Amino acid sequence: MKLFVGLGNPGGKYENHRHNIGFMAVDEIVRRHNFLPEADAGKKRWQSLTHEGRLGSEKVVIIKPQTFMNESGRAVGEAMRFFKLAPEDVVVFYDELDLAFGKIKAKLGGGSAGHNGIKSIATHIGPDFERVRMGIGHPGDKARVHGHVLGDFAKSELMERDDMINAVAAEAHWMAEGDRARFTTEVARKLNPADQKPRAKAVTDEKTAIQKNKNEPDTQNKSGPMASALQALANKLKGDN
């Protein structure tokens, strides 16, 4: 069993913030894979909104802590202890300021890089949990970081944001199965299909060229029947003159 955690801040005024992309990602997993909601919509377990379902053969519980970002670890710790899970069974989806917008990386353990949600979780369960880092990019100026993180995605970013969310949701089963490397590969393949095209086109062009050569007459073969006939005709014309 795995515990998937989406990080964000609860409440309508925060829902479109870059800081809430973790919430967005697990919401899409719930929608795409038909996870069940709480039987009582008003009830919260472990100070979180929760959903249960399966990804492949693996049971997955998804939680969205409602404690605000800097207290996320309390909710994660309660849920992990309830299910008697180890930290490596926990997968956290969150925004990464120091990762280029549109990029996604996964890793086990590490530091918090100043992310208050990750810092809180590490305080409560230790640092050795799985992380899916979803790049929101850095504004370039430290003074602008707060407004960047706690601001809505720009309209020009929405398509790329949705591409990230969809790729993560589509390939989340690899994280449930414990195959981080395959998850990273398949997400990258979905986000960068152009990287796959040059090689595929080269193979297609090579096959086309081979088939064309098989079907065309060998005009370079000077000893072929056509070449011999042309040479005989040229000799006859020369003799007639």
JSON list of C-alpha atoms in Angstrom, two decimals, residues 51-159:
[
{"chain": "A", "resi": 51, "resn": "HIS", "atom": "CA", "xyz": [-9.64, 9.28, -1.29]},
{"chain": "A", "resi": 52, "resn": "GLU", "atom": "CA", "xyz": [-8.99, 5.57, -1.72]},
{"chain": "A", "resi": 53, "resn": "GLY", "atom": "CA", "xyz": [-8.43, 3.53, -4.85]},
{"chain": "A", "resi": 54, "resn": "ARG", "atom": "CA", "xyz": [-6.04, 1.33, -6.76]},
{"chain": "A", "resi": 55, "resn": "LEU", "atom": "CA", "xyz": [-3.25, 2.01, -9.20]},
{"chain": "A", "resi": 56, "resn": "GLY", "atom": "CA", "xyz": [-2.52, -1.25, -10.94]},
{"chain": "A", "resi": 57, "resn": "SER", "atom": "CA", "xyz": [-2.43, -3.91, -8.24]},
{"chain": "A", "resi": 58, "resn": "GLU", "atom": "CA", "xyz": [-1.49, -1.46, -5.50]},
{"chain": "A", "resi": 59, "resn": "LYS", "atom": "CA", "xyz": [-3.92, 0.06, -3.01]},
{"chain": "A", "resi": 60, "resn": "VAL", "atom": "CA", "xyz": [-3.39, 3.82, -2.68]},
{"chain": "A", "resi": 61, "resn": "VAL", "atom": "CA", "xyz": [-4.77, 6.29, -0.16]},
{"chain": "A", "resi": 62, "resn": "ILE", "atom": "CA", "xyz": [-4.57, 9.92, -1.26]},
{"chain": "A", "resi": 63, "resn": "ILE", "atom": "CA", "xyz": [-4.61, 12.75, 1.25]},
{"chain": "A", "resi": 64, "resn": "LYS", "atom": "CA", "xyz": [-4.72, 16.53, 0.92]},
{"chain": "A", "resi": 65, "resn": "PRO", "atom": "CA", "xyz": [-3.73, 17.98, 4.31]},
{"chain": "A", "resi": 66, "resn": "GLN", "atom": "CA", "xyz": [-6.03, 20.78, 5.43]},
{"chain": "A", "resi": 67, "resn": "THR", "atom": "CA", "xyz": [-3.57, 22.09, 8.01]},
{"chain": "A", "resi": 68, "resn": "PHE", "atom": "CA", "xyz": [-2.03, 24.72, 5.72]},
{"chain": "A", "resi": 69, "resn": "MET", "atom": "CA", "xyz": [1.32, 24.06, 4.11]},
{"chain": "A", "resi": 70, "resn": "ASN", "atom": "CA", "xyz": [3.70, 24.60, 7.01]},
{"chain": "A", "resi": 71, "resn": "GLU", "atom": "CA", "xyz": [1.88, 22.02, 9.18]},
{"chain": "A", "resi": 72, "resn": "SER", "atom": "CA", "xyz": [1.44, 19.33, 6.51]},
{"chain": "A", "resi": 73, "resn": "GLY", "atom": "CA", "xyz": [3.67, 16.92, 8.42]},
{"chain": "A", "resi": 74, "resn": "ARG", "atom": "CA", "xyz": [1.14, 16.49, 11.22]},
{"chain": "A", "resi": 75, "resn": "ALA", "atom": "CA", "xyz": [-1.45, 15.10, 8.81]},
{"chain": "A", "resi": 76, "resn": "VAL", "atom": "CA", "xyz": [1.04, 12.90, 6.96]},
{"chain": "A", "resi": 77, "resn": "GLY", "atom": "CA", "xyz": [2.43, 11.48, 10.21]},
{"chain": "A", "resi": 78, "resn": "GLU", "atom": "CA", "xyz": [-1.03, 10.58, 11.50]},
{"chain": "A", "resi": 79, "resn": "ALA", "atom": "CA", "xyz": [-2.01, 8.81, 8.28]},
{"chain": "A", "resi": 80, "resn": "MET", "atom": "CA", "xyz": [1.32, 6.96, 8.02]},
{"chain": "A", "resi": 81, "resn": "ARG", "atom": "CA", "xyz": [1.06, 5.65, 11.58]},
{"chain": "A", "resi": 82, "resn": "PHE", "atom": "CA", "xyz": [-2.60, 4.65, 11.11]},
{"chain": "A", "resi": 83, "resn": "PHE", "atom": "CA", "xyz": [-1.66, 2.37, 8.19]},
{"chain": "A", "resi": 84, "resn": "LYS", "atom": "CA", "xyz": [1.65, 1.30, 9.79]},
{"chain": "A", "resi": 85, "resn": "LEU", "atom": "CA", "xyz": [3.60, 2.45, 6.76]},
{"chain": "A", "resi": 86, "resn": "ALA", "atom": "CA", "xyz": [7.30, 3.24, 6.40]},
{"chain": "A", "resi": 87, "resn": "PRO", "atom": "CA", "xyz": [8.43, 6.67, 5.13]},
{"chain": "A", "resi": 88, "resn": "GLU", "atom": "CA", "xyz": [9.41, 5.17, 1.76]},
{"chain": "A", "resi": 89, "resn": "ASP", "atom": "CA", "xyz": [5.73, 4.18, 1.27]},
{"chain": "A", "resi": 90, "resn": "VAL", "atom": "CA", "xyz": [4.82, 7.87, 1.26]},
{"chain": "A", "resi": 91, "resn": "VAL", "atom": "CA", "xyz": [4.85, 9.77, -2.07]},
{"chain": "A", "resi": 92, "resn": "VAL", "atom": "CA", "xyz": [4.57, 13.56, -1.87]},
{"chain": "A", "resi": 93, "resn": "PHE", "atom": "CA", "xyz": [3.57, 15.69, -4.89]},
{"chain": "A", "resi": 94, "resn": "TYR", "atom": "CA", "xyz": [4.58, 19.34, -4.61]},
{"chain": "A", "resi": 95, "resn": "ASP", "atom": "CA", "xyz": [5.82, 22.51, -6.32]},
{"chain": "A", "resi": 96, "resn": "GLU", "atom": "CA", "xyz": [9.58, 22.95, -6.84]},
{"chain": "A", "resi": 97, "resn": "LEU", "atom": "CA", "xyz": [10.77, 26.53, -7.14]},
{"chain": "A", "resi": 98, "resn": "ASP", "atom": "CA", "xyz": [14.30, 25.59, -8.24]},
{"chain": "A", "resi": 99, "resn": "LEU", "atom": "CA", "xyz": [13.11, 23.35, -11.07]},
{"chain": "A", "resi": 100, "resn": "ALA", "atom": "CA", "xyz": [12.32, 24.92, -14.45]},
{"chain": "A", "resi": 101, "resn": "PHE", "atom": "CA", "xyz": [8.64, 25.37, -15.15]},
{"chain": "A", "resi": 102, "resn": "GLY", "atom": "CA", "xyz": [7.23, 22.31, -16.86]},
{"chain": "A", "resi": 103, "resn": "LYS", "atom": "CA", "xyz": [9.94, 19.93, -15.63]},
{"chain": "A", "resi": 104, "resn": "ILE", "atom": "CA", "xyz": [9.22, 17.01, -13.30]},
{"chain": "A", "resi": 105, "resn": "LYS", "atom": "CA", "xyz": [11.72, 15.08, -11.23]},
{"chain": "A", "resi": 106, "resn": "ALA", "atom": "CA", "xyz": [11.27, 12.28, -8.70]},
{"chain": "A", "resi": 107, "resn": "LYS", "atom": "CA", "xyz": [13.64, 11.27, -5.93]},
{"chain": "A", "resi": 108, "resn": "LEU", "atom": "CA", "xyz": [13.85, 9.53, -2.58]},
{"chain": "A", "resi": 109, "resn": "GLY", "atom": "CA", "xyz": [14.87, 11.66, 0.39]},
{"chain": "A", "resi": 110, "resn": "GLY", "atom": "CA", "xyz": [16.94, 14.82, 0.37]},
{"chain": "A", "resi": 111, "resn": "GLY", "atom": "CA", "xyz": [16.59, 18.29, 1.82]},
{"chain": "A", "resi": 112, "resn": "SER", "atom": "CA", "xyz": [13.62, 20.65, 1.78]},
{"chain": "A", "resi": 113, "resn": "ALA", "atom": "CA", "xyz": [15.18, 23.42, -0.37]},
{"chain": "A", "resi": 114, "resn": "GLY", "atom": "CA", "xyz": [13.21, 25.88, 1.73]},
{"chain": "A", "resi": 115, "resn": "HIS", "atom": "CA", "xyz": [9.81, 24.30, 1.01]},
{"chain": "A", "resi": 116, "resn": "ASN", "atom": "CA", "xyz": [7.80, 24.58, 4.23]},
{"chain": "A", "resi": 117, "resn": "GLY", "atom": "CA", "xyz": [5.55, 21.62, 3.47]},
{"chain": "A", "resi": 118, "resn": "ILE", "atom": "CA", "xyz": [8.50, 19.30, 2.83]},
{"chain": "A", "resi": 119, "resn": "LYS", "atom": "CA", "xyz": [10.28, 20.67, 5.91]},
{"chain": "A", "resi": 120, "resn": "SER", "atom": "CA", "xyz": [7.22, 19.90, 8.06]},
{"chain": "A", "resi": 121, "resn": "ILE", "atom": "CA", "xyz": [6.85, 16.36, 6.70]},
{"chain": "A", "resi": 122, "resn": "ALA", "atom": "CA", "xyz": [10.54, 15.61, 7.26]},
{"chain": "A", "resi": 123, "resn": "THR", "atom": "CA", "xyz": [10.19, 16.85, 10.86]},
{"chain": "A", "resi": 124, "resn": "HIS", "atom": "CA", "xyz": [7.33, 14.40, 11.52]},
{"chain": "A", "resi": 125, "resn": "ILE", "atom": "CA", "xyz": [8.37, 11.28, 9.59]},
{"chain": "A", "resi": 126, "resn": "GLY", "atom": "CA", "xyz": [12.01, 11.83, 8.64]},
{"chain": "A", "resi": 127, "resn": "PRO", "atom": "CA", "xyz": [13.42, 12.77, 5.23]},
{"chain": "A", "resi": 128, "resn": "ASP", "atom": "CA", "xyz": [13.32, 9.37, 3.53]},
{"chain": "A", "resi": 129, "resn": "PHE", "atom": "CA", "xyz": [10.03, 9.64, 1.65]},
{"chain": "A", "resi": 130, "resn": "GLU", "atom": "CA", "xyz": [9.43, 9.71, -2.10]},
{"chain": "A", "resi": 131, "resn": "ARG", "atom": "CA", "xyz": [9.07, 13.13, -3.72]},
{"chain": "A", "resi": 132, "resn": "VAL", "atom": "CA", "xyz": [7.55, 14.10, -7.07]},
{"chain": "A", "resi": 133, "resn": "ARG", "atom": "CA", "xyz": [8.85, 17.62, -7.70]},
{"chain": "A", "resi": 134, "resn": "MET", "atom": "CA", "xyz": [6.82, 19.67, -10.16]},
{"chain": "A", "resi": 135, "resn": "GLY", "atom": "CA", "xyz": [8.73, 22.65, -11.51]},
{"chain": "A", "resi": 136, "resn": "ILE", "atom": "CA", "xyz": [7.15, 26.08, -11.20]},
{"chain": "A", "resi": 137, "resn": "GLY", "atom": "CA", "xyz": [10.33, 27.97, -12.10]},
{"chain": "A", "resi": 138, "resn": "HIS", "atom": "CA", "xyz": [12.12, 30.74, -10.23]},
{"chain": "A", "resi": 139, "resn": "PRO", "atom": "CA", "xyz": [11.13, 34.39, -10.87]},
{"chain": "A", "resi": 140, "resn": "GLY", "atom": "CA", "xyz": [14.83, 35.32, -10.99]},
{"chain": "A", "resi": 141, "resn": "ASP", "atom": "CA", "xyz": [14.74, 37.72, -8.08]},
{"chain": "A", "resi": 142, "resn": "LYS", "atom": "CA", "xyz": [14.64, 36.56, -4.46]},
{"chain": "A", "resi": 143, "resn": "ALA", "atom": "CA", "xyz": [12.39, 39.49, -3.57]},
{"chain": "A", "resi": 144, "resn": "ARG", "atom": "CA", "xyz": [9.74, 38.18, -5.98]},
{"chain": "A", "resi": 145, "resn": "VAL", "atom": "CA", "xyz": [9.70, 34.58, -4.74]},
{"chain": "A", "resi": 146, "resn": "HIS", "atom": "CA", "xyz": [6.86, 34.97, -2.24]},
{"chain": "A", "resi": 147, "resn": "GLY", "atom": "CA", "xyz": [4.52, 36.56, -4.77]},
{"chain": "A", "resi": 148, "resn": "HIS", "atom": "CA", "xyz": [5.50, 34.04, -7.42]},
{"chain": "A", "resi": 149, "resn": "VAL", "atom": "CA", "xyz": [4.80, 30.99, -5.27]},
{"chain": "A", "resi": 150, "resn": "LEU", "atom": "CA", "xyz": [1.63, 32.40, -3.73]},
{"chain": "A", "resi": 151, "resn": "GLY", "atom": "CA", "xyz": [0.27, 33.67, -7.01]},
{"chain": "A", "resi": 152, "resn": "ASP", "atom": "CA", "xyz": [-1.96, 32.15, -9.68]},
{"chain": "A", "resi": 153, "resn": "PHE", "atom": "CA", "xyz": [-0.46, 30.58, -12.77]},
{"chain": "A", "resi": 154, "resn": "ALA", "atom": "CA", "xyz": [-0.37, 33.02, -15.67]},
{"chain": "A", "resi": 155, "resn": "LYS", "atom": "CA", "xyz": [-2.80, 32.37, -18.53]},
{"chain": "A", "resi": 156, "resn": "SER", "atom": "CA", "xyz": [0.17, 31.61, -20.78]},
{"chain": "A", "resi": 157, "resn": "GLU", "atom": "CA", "xyz": [1.25, 28.86, -18.36]},
{"chain": "A", "resi": 158, "resn": "LEU", "atom": "CA", "xyz": [-2.04, 27.02, -18.05]},
{"chain": "A", "resi": 159, "resn": "MET", "atom": "CA", "xyz": [-1.57, 24.63, -20.96]}
]
